[in-house]
Coordinates of C-alpha atoms in Angstrom, one line a residue:
Chain U
M1 CA 11.5 -16.7 -39.4
S2 CA 12.3 -14.3 -36.6
E3 CA 12.9 -15.4 -33.0
P4 CA 9.8 -15.8 -30.9
I5 CA 9.2 -13.1 -28.2
L6 CA 7.5 -15.6 -25.9
E7 CA 8.0 -19.3 -26.2
L8 CA 6.3 -22.0 -24.0
R9 CA 7.8 -25.4 -24.2
D10 CA 6.0 -28.5 -23.0
L11 CA 4.3 -26.7 -20.0
R12 CA 2.5 -29.0 -17.7
K13 CA 0.4 -28.2 -14.6
R14 CA -2.1 -30.5 -12.6
F15 CA -4.3 -29.8 -9.7
G16 CA -4.8 -33.2 -8.2
A17 CA -6.4 -35.4 -10.7
L18 CA -7.2 -32.4 -13.0
V19 CA -4.6 -31.9 -15.7
A20 CA -5.1 -28.3 -16.4
T21 CA -2.1 -27.8 -18.7
D22 CA -1.0 -30.9 -20.7
G23 CA 2.1 -30.3 -22.6
V24 CA 1.4 -26.9 -24.1
S25 CA 4.0 -25.6 -26.5
L26 CA 3.3 -22.1 -28.0
T27 CA 5.1 -19.2 -29.5
L28 CA 4.4 -15.5 -29.8
R29 CA 6.2 -13.9 -32.7
P30 CA 7.2 -10.2 -33.2
G31 CA 4.3 -8.2 -34.6
E32 CA 1.6 -10.8 -34.4
I33 CA -1.7 -11.2 -32.7
H34 CA -1.8 -14.8 -31.5
A35 CA -5.3 -15.6 -30.2
L36 CA -5.8 -18.3 -27.7
I37 CA -9.4 -19.8 -27.8
G38 CA -11.0 -22.7 -26.3
P39 CA -14.2 -23.7 -24.3
N40 CA -14.7 -22.8 -20.7
G41 CA -12.5 -24.9 -18.4
A42 CA -10.0 -25.5 -21.2
G43 CA -7.3 -24.3 -19.0
K44 CA -6.8 -20.8 -20.6
S45 CA -6.7 -18.9 -17.3
T46 CA -4.3 -21.5 -15.8
L47 CA -2.0 -21.1 -18.8
I48 CA -2.1 -17.3 -18.6
K49 CA -1.3 -17.4 -14.8
Q50 CA 1.9 -19.6 -15.6
I51 CA 3.0 -17.2 -18.1
L52 CA 2.5 -14.3 -15.8
G53 CA 4.3 -16.0 -12.9
E54 CA 1.3 -16.3 -10.6
I55 CA 1.5 -20.1 -10.6
R56 CA 4.5 -22.3 -11.2
P57 CA 4.2 -25.0 -13.9
D58 CA 5.0 -28.6 -12.8
A59 CA 7.2 -29.0 -15.8
G60 CA 8.2 -27.3 -18.9
T61 CA 9.9 -23.9 -19.5
I62 CA 8.8 -20.4 -20.5
R63 CA 11.3 -18.3 -22.5
F64 CA 10.9 -14.5 -22.9
E65 CA 13.0 -12.8 -25.5
G66 CA 15.2 -15.8 -25.3
Q67 CA 15.7 -15.9 -21.7
A68 CA 14.2 -18.5 -19.3
I69 CA 11.9 -16.7 -16.9
D70 CA 10.6 -19.6 -14.8
G71 CA 12.3 -18.4 -11.6
L72 CA 10.9 -14.9 -11.8
D73 CA 8.0 -13.5 -10.0
V74 CA 5.2 -11.3 -11.2
P75 CA 6.8 -8.0 -10.7
A76 CA 10.0 -9.1 -12.3
R77 CA 8.3 -10.3 -15.4
A78 CA 6.3 -7.2 -15.7
R79 CA 9.5 -5.3 -15.6
L80 CA 10.9 -7.3 -18.4
G81 CA 8.0 -5.9 -20.5
L82 CA 5.3 -8.6 -20.1
A83 CA 2.2 -6.4 -19.9
R84 CA -1.1 -7.8 -19.0
S85 CA -4.7 -6.8 -18.9
F86 CA -7.1 -8.5 -16.5
Q87 CA -10.3 -10.4 -17.3
V88 CA -12.2 -7.9 -15.1
S89 CA -10.9 -4.4 -15.5
S90 CA -8.3 -3.8 -12.9
V91 CA -7.2 -0.4 -12.3
V92 CA -6.5 1.6 -9.0
P93 CA -10.1 2.9 -8.5
G94 CA -9.2 5.8 -6.1
F95 CA -6.7 7.1 -8.5
S96 CA -7.2 9.5 -11.5
V97 CA -6.5 8.4 -15.0
L98 CA -3.2 10.2 -14.8
Q99 CA -2.2 8.8 -11.4
N100 CA -2.9 5.3 -12.7
V101 CA -0.6 5.7 -15.6
V102 CA 2.0 7.6 -13.7
L103 CA 2.0 4.6 -11.3
A104 CA 2.6 2.3 -14.2
V105 CA 5.4 4.4 -15.6
A106 CA 7.0 4.5 -12.1
G107 CA 6.6 0.7 -11.7
A108 CA 8.2 0.1 -15.0
S109 CA 11.1 2.3 -14.2
G110 CA 11.8 0.1 -11.2
R111 CA 12.6 3.3 -9.1
I112 CA 9.7 3.6 -6.7
Y113 CA 11.8 4.2 -3.6
Q114 CA 11.8 8.0 -4.1
F115 CA 10.6 9.8 -1.1
H116 CA 10.7 13.5 -1.8
R117 CA 9.9 14.6 -5.3
P118 CA 6.2 14.9 -6.0
A119 CA 5.3 12.2 -8.5
L120 CA 2.6 14.1 -10.3
R121 CA 5.2 17.0 -10.9
D122 CA 7.9 14.7 -12.1
P123 CA 8.2 15.1 -15.9
A124 CA 10.0 11.8 -16.3
L125 CA 6.8 10.2 -15.1
V126 CA 4.0 12.7 -16.4
E127 CA 5.2 13.2 -19.9
P128 CA 5.3 9.5 -20.8
A129 CA 2.0 9.0 -19.0
V130 CA 0.2 11.7 -20.9
F131 CA 1.6 10.3 -24.1
H132 CA 0.3 6.8 -23.3
I133 CA -3.1 8.2 -22.3
R134 CA -3.5 10.0 -25.5
H135 CA -2.3 6.8 -27.4
A136 CA -5.0 4.8 -25.8
G137 CA -7.7 7.3 -26.7
L138 CA -8.3 8.9 -23.3
A139 CA -7.0 12.4 -24.0
G140 CA -8.8 14.9 -21.9
R141 CA -9.8 12.4 -19.2
E142 CA -6.5 12.6 -17.2
G143 CA -8.2 14.2 -14.1
V144 CA -11.1 11.7 -13.9
L145 CA -11.1 9.1 -11.1
A146 CA -10.8 5.7 -12.5
S147 CA -13.8 4.5 -10.6
D148 CA -15.9 7.1 -12.5
L149 CA -14.9 5.9 -15.9
S150 CA -17.2 3.8 -18.1
H151 CA -16.5 0.2 -18.8
G152 CA -15.0 0.9 -22.2
E153 CA -12.8 3.8 -20.8
R154 CA -11.5 1.5 -18.1
R155 CA -10.4 -0.9 -20.8
K156 CA -8.6 2.0 -22.4
L157 CA -7.0 3.0 -19.2
E158 CA -5.7 -0.7 -18.8
I159 CA -4.2 -0.4 -22.3
A160 CA -2.5 3.0 -21.4
M161 CA -1.1 1.3 -18.3
A162 CA 0.1 -1.6 -20.3
L163 CA 1.7 0.7 -22.9
A164 CA 3.5 2.5 -20.0
L165 CA 5.4 -0.8 -19.3
R166 CA 7.1 -0.3 -22.5
P167 CA 5.9 -3.8 -23.2
R168 CA 7.8 -6.4 -25.2
A169 CA 4.6 -8.6 -25.2
F170 CA 0.9 -8.0 -24.3
L171 CA -1.1 -10.7 -22.6
L172 CA -4.7 -9.7 -22.8
D173 CA -7.2 -11.7 -21.1
E174 CA -10.7 -11.3 -22.6
P175 CA -10.5 -7.5 -23.4
M176 CA -13.8 -7.7 -25.2
A177 CA -15.7 -9.0 -22.2
G178 CA -18.6 -6.9 -21.3
M179 CA -18.0 -4.3 -24.1
G180 CA -21.0 -3.2 -26.2
L181 CA -21.1 -3.5 -30.0
E182 CA -19.6 0.0 -30.6
G183 CA -17.0 -0.4 -27.7
A184 CA -16.0 -3.8 -29.0
R185 CA -15.5 -2.2 -32.5
Q186 CA -13.4 0.6 -31.2
L187 CA -11.3 -1.7 -29.0
T188 CA -10.7 -4.0 -32.0
A189 CA -9.2 -1.0 -33.9
I190 CA -7.0 -0.2 -30.9
L191 CA -5.7 -3.6 -30.5
S192 CA -5.0 -3.9 -34.2
D193 CA -2.7 -0.9 -33.8
L194 CA -1.2 -2.2 -30.6
R195 CA 0.5 -5.0 -32.4
A196 CA 2.9 -2.6 -33.8
E197 CA 4.1 -1.8 -30.3
A198 CA 4.5 -5.4 -29.3
P199 CA 2.9 -8.7 -30.2
I200 CA -0.3 -9.7 -28.4
L201 CA -1.3 -13.1 -26.9
L202 CA -5.0 -12.6 -26.9
V203 CA -7.4 -14.8 -24.9
E204 CA -10.8 -14.0 -26.2
H205 CA -14.3 -15.5 -26.5
D206 CA -15.6 -12.9 -29.0
M207 CA -15.0 -14.8 -32.3
D208 CA -15.7 -11.8 -34.4
A209 CA -12.8 -9.9 -32.7
V210 CA -10.6 -13.1 -32.9
F211 CA -11.2 -13.6 -36.5
A212 CA -10.8 -9.9 -37.4
L213 CA -7.6 -9.5 -35.3
A214 CA -5.6 -12.8 -35.1
D215 CA -2.7 -13.6 -37.4
R216 CA -2.6 -17.0 -35.7
I217 CA -5.0 -18.9 -33.6
S218 CA -4.3 -21.7 -31.1
V219 CA -7.3 -23.8 -29.8
L220 CA -6.9 -25.1 -26.3
V221 CA -9.2 -28.0 -25.2
Y222 CA -8.8 -30.0 -22.0
G223 CA -5.3 -28.4 -21.4
R224 CA -4.0 -29.4 -24.8
I225 CA -3.5 -27.4 -27.9
I226 CA -5.4 -29.2 -30.5
A227 CA -4.7 -26.9 -33.4
T228 CA -2.6 -23.9 -34.3
G229 CA -2.9 -22.1 -37.6
T230 CA -4.2 -19.0 -39.5
V231 CA -7.7 -18.0 -39.3
A232 CA -8.8 -19.8 -42.5
E233 CA -6.9 -22.9 -41.3
I234 CA -8.6 -23.0 -37.9
R235 CA -12.0 -22.3 -39.4
A236 CA -11.5 -25.2 -41.7
D237 CA -10.1 -27.6 -39.2
P238 CA -12.7 -30.4 -38.5
E239 CA -11.5 -31.2 -35.0
V240 CA -11.8 -27.6 -34.0
R241 CA -15.3 -27.4 -35.5
R242 CA -16.4 -30.3 -33.6
S243 CA -14.9 -29.4 -30.2
Y244 CA -15.3 -25.7 -30.2
L245 CA -16.7 -23.6 -33.1
G246 CA -19.7 -26.0 -33.7
E247 CA -20.4 -28.0 -36.9
D248 CA -22.5 -25.3 -38.3
A249 CA -20.2 -22.5 -37.7
P250 CA -19.7 -20.3 -40.9
Chain S
M1 CA -5.5 25.3 -1.7
T2 CA -7.8 22.3 -1.4
R3 CA -10.4 22.0 1.1
E4 CA -8.6 19.3 2.9
T5 CA -5.4 21.5 3.2
L6 CA -7.5 24.1 4.8
V7 CA -9.1 21.7 7.2
N8 CA -5.6 20.4 8.1
L9 CA -4.4 24.1 8.8
V10 CA -7.5 24.8 10.9
I11 CA -6.9 21.5 12.9
L12 CA -3.3 22.5 13.6
A13 CA -4.2 26.1 14.4
A14 CA -6.8 25.1 16.8
L15 CA -4.4 22.8 18.7
I16 CA -1.6 25.4 18.8
G17 CA -4.0 28.1 19.5
T18 CA -5.6 26.3 22.5
A19 CA -2.0 25.9 23.9
L20 CA -1.1 29.7 23.5
V21 CA -4.5 31.0 24.9
A22 CA -4.2 28.7 27.9
Q23 CA -0.6 30.0 28.4
A24 CA -1.9 33.5 28.1
L25 CA -4.7 32.8 30.7
G26 CA -2.2 31.1 33.0
E27 CA -3.9 27.7 32.6
G28 CA -0.8 25.4 32.7
F29 CA -2.8 22.3 33.0
V30 CA -4.6 23.0 29.7
V31 CA -1.2 23.5 28.1
T32 CA -0.2 20.0 29.3
L33 CA -3.4 18.5 28.1
A34 CA -2.7 20.1 24.6
T35 CA 0.9 18.6 24.8
K36 CA -0.7 15.2 25.5
A37 CA -2.9 15.7 22.4
A38 CA 0.0 16.7 20.3
I39 CA 2.0 13.6 21.4
F40 CA -1.0 11.3 20.8
A41 CA -1.5 13.0 17.5
L42 CA 2.1 12.2 16.6
A43 CA 1.5 8.6 17.4
G44 CA -1.7 8.6 15.3
V45 CA 0.1 10.1 12.4
G46 CA 2.6 7.4 12.6
L47 CA 0.0 4.7 12.8
N48 CA -1.9 6.3 9.9
L49 CA 1.0 5.8 7.6
A50 CA 0.7 2.0 8.1
L51 CA -3.0 1.8 8.6
G52 CA -4.5 4.6 6.5
F53 CA -2.0 4.7 3.5
G54 CA -0.5 1.3 3.6
G55 CA -3.7 -0.6 4.5
M56 CA -2.0 -2.5 7.3
V57 CA -4.3 -2.7 10.3
S58 CA -1.8 -3.0 13.0
L59 CA -3.0 -3.7 16.6
G60 CA 0.6 -3.7 17.8
H61 CA 1.6 -0.2 17.6
A62 CA 1.8 0.1 21.3
A63 CA 5.0 -1.9 21.0
F64 CA 6.6 0.9 19.3
F65 CA 5.1 3.6 21.5
G66 CA 6.4 1.7 24.6
I67 CA 9.7 1.0 23.2
G68 CA 10.2 4.7 22.5
G69 CA 9.1 5.4 25.9
Y70 CA 11.3 2.9 27.7
V71 CA 14.4 4.0 25.6
C72 CA 13.8 7.5 26.9
A73 CA 13.3 6.4 30.5
I74 CA 16.2 4.1 30.5
L75 CA 18.7 6.5 29.1
A76 CA 17.4 9.1 31.5
S77 CA 17.6 6.8 34.5
H78 CA 21.2 5.9 33.6
A79 CA 22.0 9.5 33.2
A80 CA 20.7 10.2 36.6
S81 CA 22.6 7.2 38.3
G82 CA 25.7 7.8 36.2
Q83 CA 25.9 4.1 35.4
P84 CA 26.4 3.1 31.7
V85 CA 23.5 1.3 29.9
A86 CA 25.9 -1.3 28.6
V87 CA 29.6 -1.8 28.8
L88 CA 29.9 -4.7 26.3
P89 CA 30.6 -4.7 23.5
F90 CA 31.3 -1.0 24.0
T91 CA 30.2 1.5 26.7
I92 CA 26.8 3.2 26.2
A93 CA 26.3 5.9 28.6
G94 CA 22.8 7.2 29.7
T95 CA 21.8 10.7 28.6
N96 CA 19.3 13.3 29.4
E97 CA 19.5 15.2 26.3
M98 CA 16.4 15.0 24.0
P99 CA 18.2 15.4 20.8
A100 CA 20.3 12.3 21.6
I101 CA 17.3 10.4 23.0
W102 CA 15.0 10.8 20.0
P103 CA 17.2 9.3 17.4
V104 CA 17.9 6.2 19.6
A105 CA 14.2 5.9 20.4
M106 CA 13.3 6.1 16.7
A107 CA 16.1 3.6 15.8
V108 CA 15.2 1.0 18.4
S109 CA 11.5 1.2 17.5
G110 CA 12.3 1.2 13.8
L111 CA 14.4 -2.0 14.3
A112 CA 11.5 -3.5 16.2
A113 CA 9.1 -2.4 13.4
G114 CA 11.4 -4.0 10.8
L115 CA 11.5 -7.3 12.7
I116 CA 7.8 -7.4 13.5
G117 CA 6.8 -6.1 10.1
A118 CA 9.0 -8.5 8.1
L119 CA 7.2 -11.5 9.8
S120 CA 3.7 -10.0 10.2
L121 CA 3.5 -8.9 6.5
R122 CA 3.7 -12.3 5.3
T123 CA 0.1 -12.6 6.5
T124 CA -2.9 -10.4 5.7
G125 CA -6.3 -9.3 6.9
V126 CA -7.3 -10.7 10.4
Y127 CA -4.1 -12.7 10.7
F128 CA -2.0 -9.6 10.4
I129 CA -4.1 -8.0 13.1
M130 CA -3.5 -11.1 15.3
V131 CA 0.3 -11.4 14.7
T132 CA 1.0 -7.8 15.4
L133 CA -1.1 -7.9 18.5
A134 CA 0.8 -11.1 19.6
F135 CA 4.2 -9.4 19.0
A136 CA 3.1 -6.4 21.0
Q137 CA 1.8 -8.6 23.9
M138 CA 5.1 -10.5 23.9
I139 CA 7.0 -7.2 24.5
Y140 CA 4.5 -6.1 27.1
Y141 CA 4.9 -9.3 29.2
F142 CA 8.7 -8.9 28.8
A143 CA 8.4 -5.4 30.2
V144 CA 6.2 -6.7 33.0
S145 CA 8.6 -9.4 34.0
W146 CA 11.9 -7.4 33.7
P147 CA 12.6 -6.2 37.2
R148 CA 15.8 -4.3 36.1
Y149 CA 13.6 -1.4 34.7
G150 CA 10.8 -1.6 37.2
G151 CA 8.8 -4.4 35.9
D152 CA 5.2 -4.1 36.6
D153 CA 5.7 -0.9 38.5
G154 CA 7.1 1.0 35.7
L155 CA 10.1 3.3 35.8
S156 CA 10.2 6.8 37.0
F157 CA 12.7 9.5 36.3
Y158 CA 12.4 12.7 38.2
V159 CA 13.7 15.3 35.9
R160 CA 12.3 15.9 32.4
N161 CA 15.1 15.5 29.8
S162 CA 16.6 18.7 28.5
F163 CA 16.7 20.4 25.1
P164 CA 19.5 22.9 24.3
G165 CA 18.4 26.4 24.7
L166 CA 15.0 25.5 26.1
N167 CA 13.5 25.0 29.5
T168 CA 11.6 21.8 29.1
F169 CA 9.9 22.1 32.5
D170 CA 8.0 25.1 31.2
P171 CA 4.7 23.6 29.9
I172 CA 4.5 26.0 26.9
Q173 CA 8.1 25.2 25.8
Y174 CA 7.6 21.6 26.0
F175 CA 4.5 22.0 24.1
A176 CA 6.4 23.8 21.5
I177 CA 8.9 20.9 21.2
C178 CA 6.1 18.4 20.7
A179 CA 4.1 20.6 18.3
T180 CA 7.2 21.2 16.2
L181 CA 7.8 17.5 15.9
L182 CA 4.2 16.9 15.1
V183 CA 4.3 19.4 12.2
L184 CA 7.7 18.1 11.0
A185 CA 6.2 14.5 11.1
L186 CA 3.1 15.7 9.1
G187 CA 5.5 17.5 6.6
V188 CA 7.5 14.3 6.0
C189 CA 4.3 12.2 5.6
A190 CA 2.9 14.8 3.1
L191 CA 6.2 14.7 1.1
I192 CA 6.6 11.0 1.0
L193 CA 3.0 10.3 0.2
R194 CA 3.0 12.6 -2.8
A195 CA 6.3 11.0 -4.0
R196 CA 6.7 7.9 -6.0
F197 CA 6.9 5.9 -2.9
G198 CA 3.5 7.2 -1.7
L199 CA 1.9 6.7 -5.0
A200 CA 3.1 3.1 -5.3
L201 CA 2.1 2.4 -1.5
E202 CA -1.4 3.7 -2.1
G203 CA -1.7 1.9 -5.5
A204 CA -0.5 -1.4 -3.8
R205 CA -3.1 -0.8 -1.0
Q206 CA -6.0 -0.3 -3.4
N207 CA -5.2 -2.9 -6.0
P208 CA -2.1 -5.2 -5.1
A209 CA -2.7 -7.5 -8.1
R210 CA -2.5 -4.5 -10.4
A211 CA 0.6 -3.2 -8.6
Q212 CA 2.4 -6.4 -9.3
A213 CA 1.5 -6.5 -12.9
L214 CA 3.1 -3.0 -13.1
G215 CA 6.3 -4.4 -11.6
I216 CA 5.8 -3.3 -8.1
R217 CA 6.3 -5.6 -5.2
P218 CA 3.9 -4.5 -2.4
Y219 CA 5.8 -6.3 0.5
G220 CA 8.9 -4.0 0.4
L221 CA 6.8 -1.0 0.1
R222 CA 4.6 -2.0 3.1
L223 CA 7.6 -3.0 5.2
T224 CA 9.2 0.4 4.6
A225 CA 6.0 2.2 5.6
F226 CA 5.7 0.1 8.7
V227 CA 9.2 0.8 9.8
L228 CA 8.6 4.7 9.1
S229 CA 5.3 4.3 11.0
G230 CA 7.0 2.5 14.0
M231 CA 9.8 5.2 14.1
I232 CA 7.4 8.1 14.4
V233 CA 5.2 6.2 17.0
G234 CA 8.4 5.4 18.8
L235 CA 9.3 9.2 18.9
A236 CA 5.8 9.9 20.3
G237 CA 6.5 7.3 23.0
A238 CA 9.7 9.0 23.9
L239 CA 7.9 12.4 24.2
Y240 CA 5.1 10.8 26.2
A241 CA 7.6 9.4 28.6
D242 CA 9.2 12.7 29.1
L243 CA 5.7 14.4 29.6
N244 CA 4.9 12.0 32.4
R245 CA 8.6 11.4 33.5
F246 CA 7.3 7.9 33.9
V247 CA 6.9 4.8 31.7
S248 CA 5.1 1.6 32.5
P249 CA 4.1 -1.5 30.7
A250 CA 0.7 0.1 30.1
M251 CA 2.3 2.0 27.3
L252 CA 2.9 -1.3 25.6
S253 CA -0.4 -2.9 26.3
W254 CA -3.0 -3.5 23.6
H255 CA -5.2 -0.9 25.1
M256 CA -2.7 1.6 23.9
S257 CA -2.7 0.1 20.4
G258 CA -6.5 0.4 20.5
E259 CA -6.4 4.0 21.7
I260 CA -3.9 5.0 18.9
M261 CA -6.2 3.3 16.4
V262 CA -9.2 5.2 17.9
F263 CA -7.4 8.6 17.2
V264 CA -7.0 7.6 13.5
I265 CA -10.5 6.3 13.0
L266 CA -12.1 9.3 14.8
G267 CA -10.2 11.8 12.8
G268 CA -10.1 9.9 9.4
V269 CA -8.3 6.9 8.1
G270 CA -5.8 8.0 5.4
R271 CA -6.4 11.7 6.0
L272 CA -3.1 13.5 6.8
C273 CA -4.3 15.5 9.8
G274 CA -7.0 13.1 10.8
P275 CA -5.2 11.7 13.6
V276 CA -4.5 15.2 15.0
A277 CA -8.3 15.9 15.1
G278 CA -8.9 12.4 16.6
A279 CA -6.3 12.8 19.3
A280 CA -7.6 16.3 20.3
I281 CA -11.1 15.1 20.5
Y282 CA -10.2 12.1 22.5
I283 CA -8.2 14.2 25.1
L284 CA -11.0 16.8 25.2
L285 CA -13.7 14.1 25.8
E286 CA -11.5 12.4 28.3
H287 CA -11.1 15.9 30.2
L288 CA -14.7 17.0 30.0
L289 CA -16.5 13.7 30.5
G290 CA -13.9 12.0 32.6
G291 CA -14.7 14.3 35.4
V292 CA -18.5 13.4 35.1
S293 CA -18.2 9.7 35.1
D294 CA -15.6 6.9 35.2
Y295 CA -17.6 5.4 32.4
W296 CA -17.0 8.3 29.9
Q297 CA -15.6 5.8 27.4
V298 CA -19.1 4.5 26.8
L299 CA -19.8 7.8 25.2
L300 CA -16.6 7.6 23.3
G301 CA -17.7 4.2 22.1
L302 CA -21.0 5.6 20.9
L303 CA -19.2 8.3 19.0
L304 CA -16.8 5.9 17.4
L305 CA -19.8 3.7 16.4
G306 CA -21.5 6.7 14.8
I307 CA -18.3 7.6 12.9
V308 CA -17.7 4.2 11.7
L309 CA -21.3 3.7 10.5
F310 CA -22.1 7.1 9.2
A311 CA -18.9 8.9 8.3
P312 CA -16.2 6.4 7.5
G313 CA -13.9 9.1 6.4
G314 CA -13.9 10.3 10.0
L315 CA -14.2 13.9 11.0
V316 CA -11.9 15.2 8.2
G317 CA -13.8 13.1 5.8
L318 CA -17.1 14.6 7.0
I319 CA -15.8 18.1 6.5
A320 CA -13.7 17.7 3.4
P321 CA -15.1 14.8 1.3
R322 CA -12.8 13.3 -1.3
R323 CA -13.0 15.2 -4.5
R324 CA -14.2 13.3 -7.5
H325 CA -11.7 15.0 -9.8
V326 CA -8.1 15.0 -9.1

C-alpha cells in the first residue's frame, strides 16, 4: 500500500472537561476520497482545525507527506499544499473571480512581496488562474464579483482557489451545505474528478454524496473514530447504525 | 479609462489649477492654501494606505506627521546654528537641503511606524485604535516635555529649507514641490496596490481567514503597509514644517490624527485620490467658514455625519461608485 499523504496519529484535544478529540488516528491515501462523518458535536470541526493548524492538539502528531507539520502555522501548511474549503463559502467578496484565483496563485507561489508589476497583467499568475477557473466550471465568469456569484458558483470558485494551491491534499468542510439538488449533483461530479488531482478528506452531512463519492469512511462520535471502512462496511456496521445512521437506514 | 481614474484626474487638476489661477491673479495666500491642501492630501494618501487598503484604523498617524516635522525642524535649526545634531557615535550635521531632509524624515517616521506597527498589529479592532493612539500620545508628551527643541512652545526656524534650482520662498514654487511629491506618492500607491502586494493586502483585509488558507500571512503585509504609510505621512510632516517654518507638539496630538482621518473619510476610504478631495474640501471649508465663525467645525461635523451615513464611499465613492464587473 502506498504511503499516506496525510496521517494523524493519536491526536488528542480537550477543552476543559470536554474531550473534543480522543485519540484520533486517521490516514488519507493518494487518490482516495476519505469521508469523515459523525453527528453534530462529534468533534469534526475541532479535528479539521487541528489539521489546518488553527488550533494545536494537546498530544499526538500530524504528518503530511511524511513530514511532521505540528509546528507549522496555517499559511505554512497551505503552502505545503494543504488546500481547504470553508463550511460557509469563504472568498474575497470585493474581488472578481479572476482576482480571487490570482490571489490564490500568488499565495501559493510564496512571492507576494512584489510591488511594481500589475498582478492582473502577470502571465505567471493569470494563466494558471484562468486554467483553474475553467477546470472548476466557471469559464466566462472571470470578471464577475465574487459577491455577485450564486451559492453554487461560489463553491466552484472555492474549488478553483483550492486547485490554484497546487494541492497535495484537499480538506473540504461540508461542501454540499446549502446546495440545491442540481447543484449537489454537479458538485458531486466535480469532487469525483478532483480526486485525480489530490486525495480529499471530506467532512459531509449529505449521506447521498458521501456514499456516492467516498472510497473510505470514518465515523467520528464523541471525539473517537468508532469505525473506518468502505461504504459497504460502514453501512453494515451495527455500531455506526446505532450511533449515527439510524437503525432503519437502508 | 475608468470613471474613478477620470475623477482622480479631475481632482488633481482642480487642485493644481487653483494654485495656478491664484498665482496668475496674484493671490499668494490662496497658493499657500493650496500648498497646505496638497500637504494634508499627502498625509491622507499615506493614512489611506493603512486605513483604506490595509484595514488598519490607526488613530496614531499624527506621530509620523509630527516626527517628520520635527526631523525637518531639528535638522534646519542645527544647520542655522552650525552645531551638529549628534557627535556620538558619529557626527551628524544639520542640513537645510530638502533632498537631504526628506529621506531622513521618511526613514525616522518609517522606523517609528515599524516599532509601533509591530506591537499594535498584534491587536485588532478597537484595541488597535487605542494602542496606536496611546503610542502617538506618548510621543506627544515626550515632545511637550523635551526642552531641547522647544518643548511646549514648539520650534521655529526662520528660513525655509532650500531645494536645488528652486526658490522655495516663492509660494508657487513650493506648491510645485509639494504637488509633485503628492503625485509621486499617488503613483507609487497606485503601482503597489495593483501589484501582488496590493492584491494580497486587500485580500487579507477583506477575508483574513481565506488569505491564510491561501498561504498568505496578513501580519507581514499589514506591517509593510503600515511602515510605507508612516513614511508617506512623515514626508508630509516635513513639508508641513517647511510650509510654516515652525513645528509644535500640536502636530503630534490626536487632533491631528483625527484630522488626517477626516480627509480620508470625507474623500473616500480606500479610494486613491479620496484624501486629496477630502483635504481640499477641509481647507476650503476652514477658509470659507472659519472667517464666519470659530465654530465652523460644527458644520464640518455635520458634513462628516452625512458622508458616513449616506455615502460611505466618500465624495469619490459618490461620484464614481464601485463597478460590479471588474
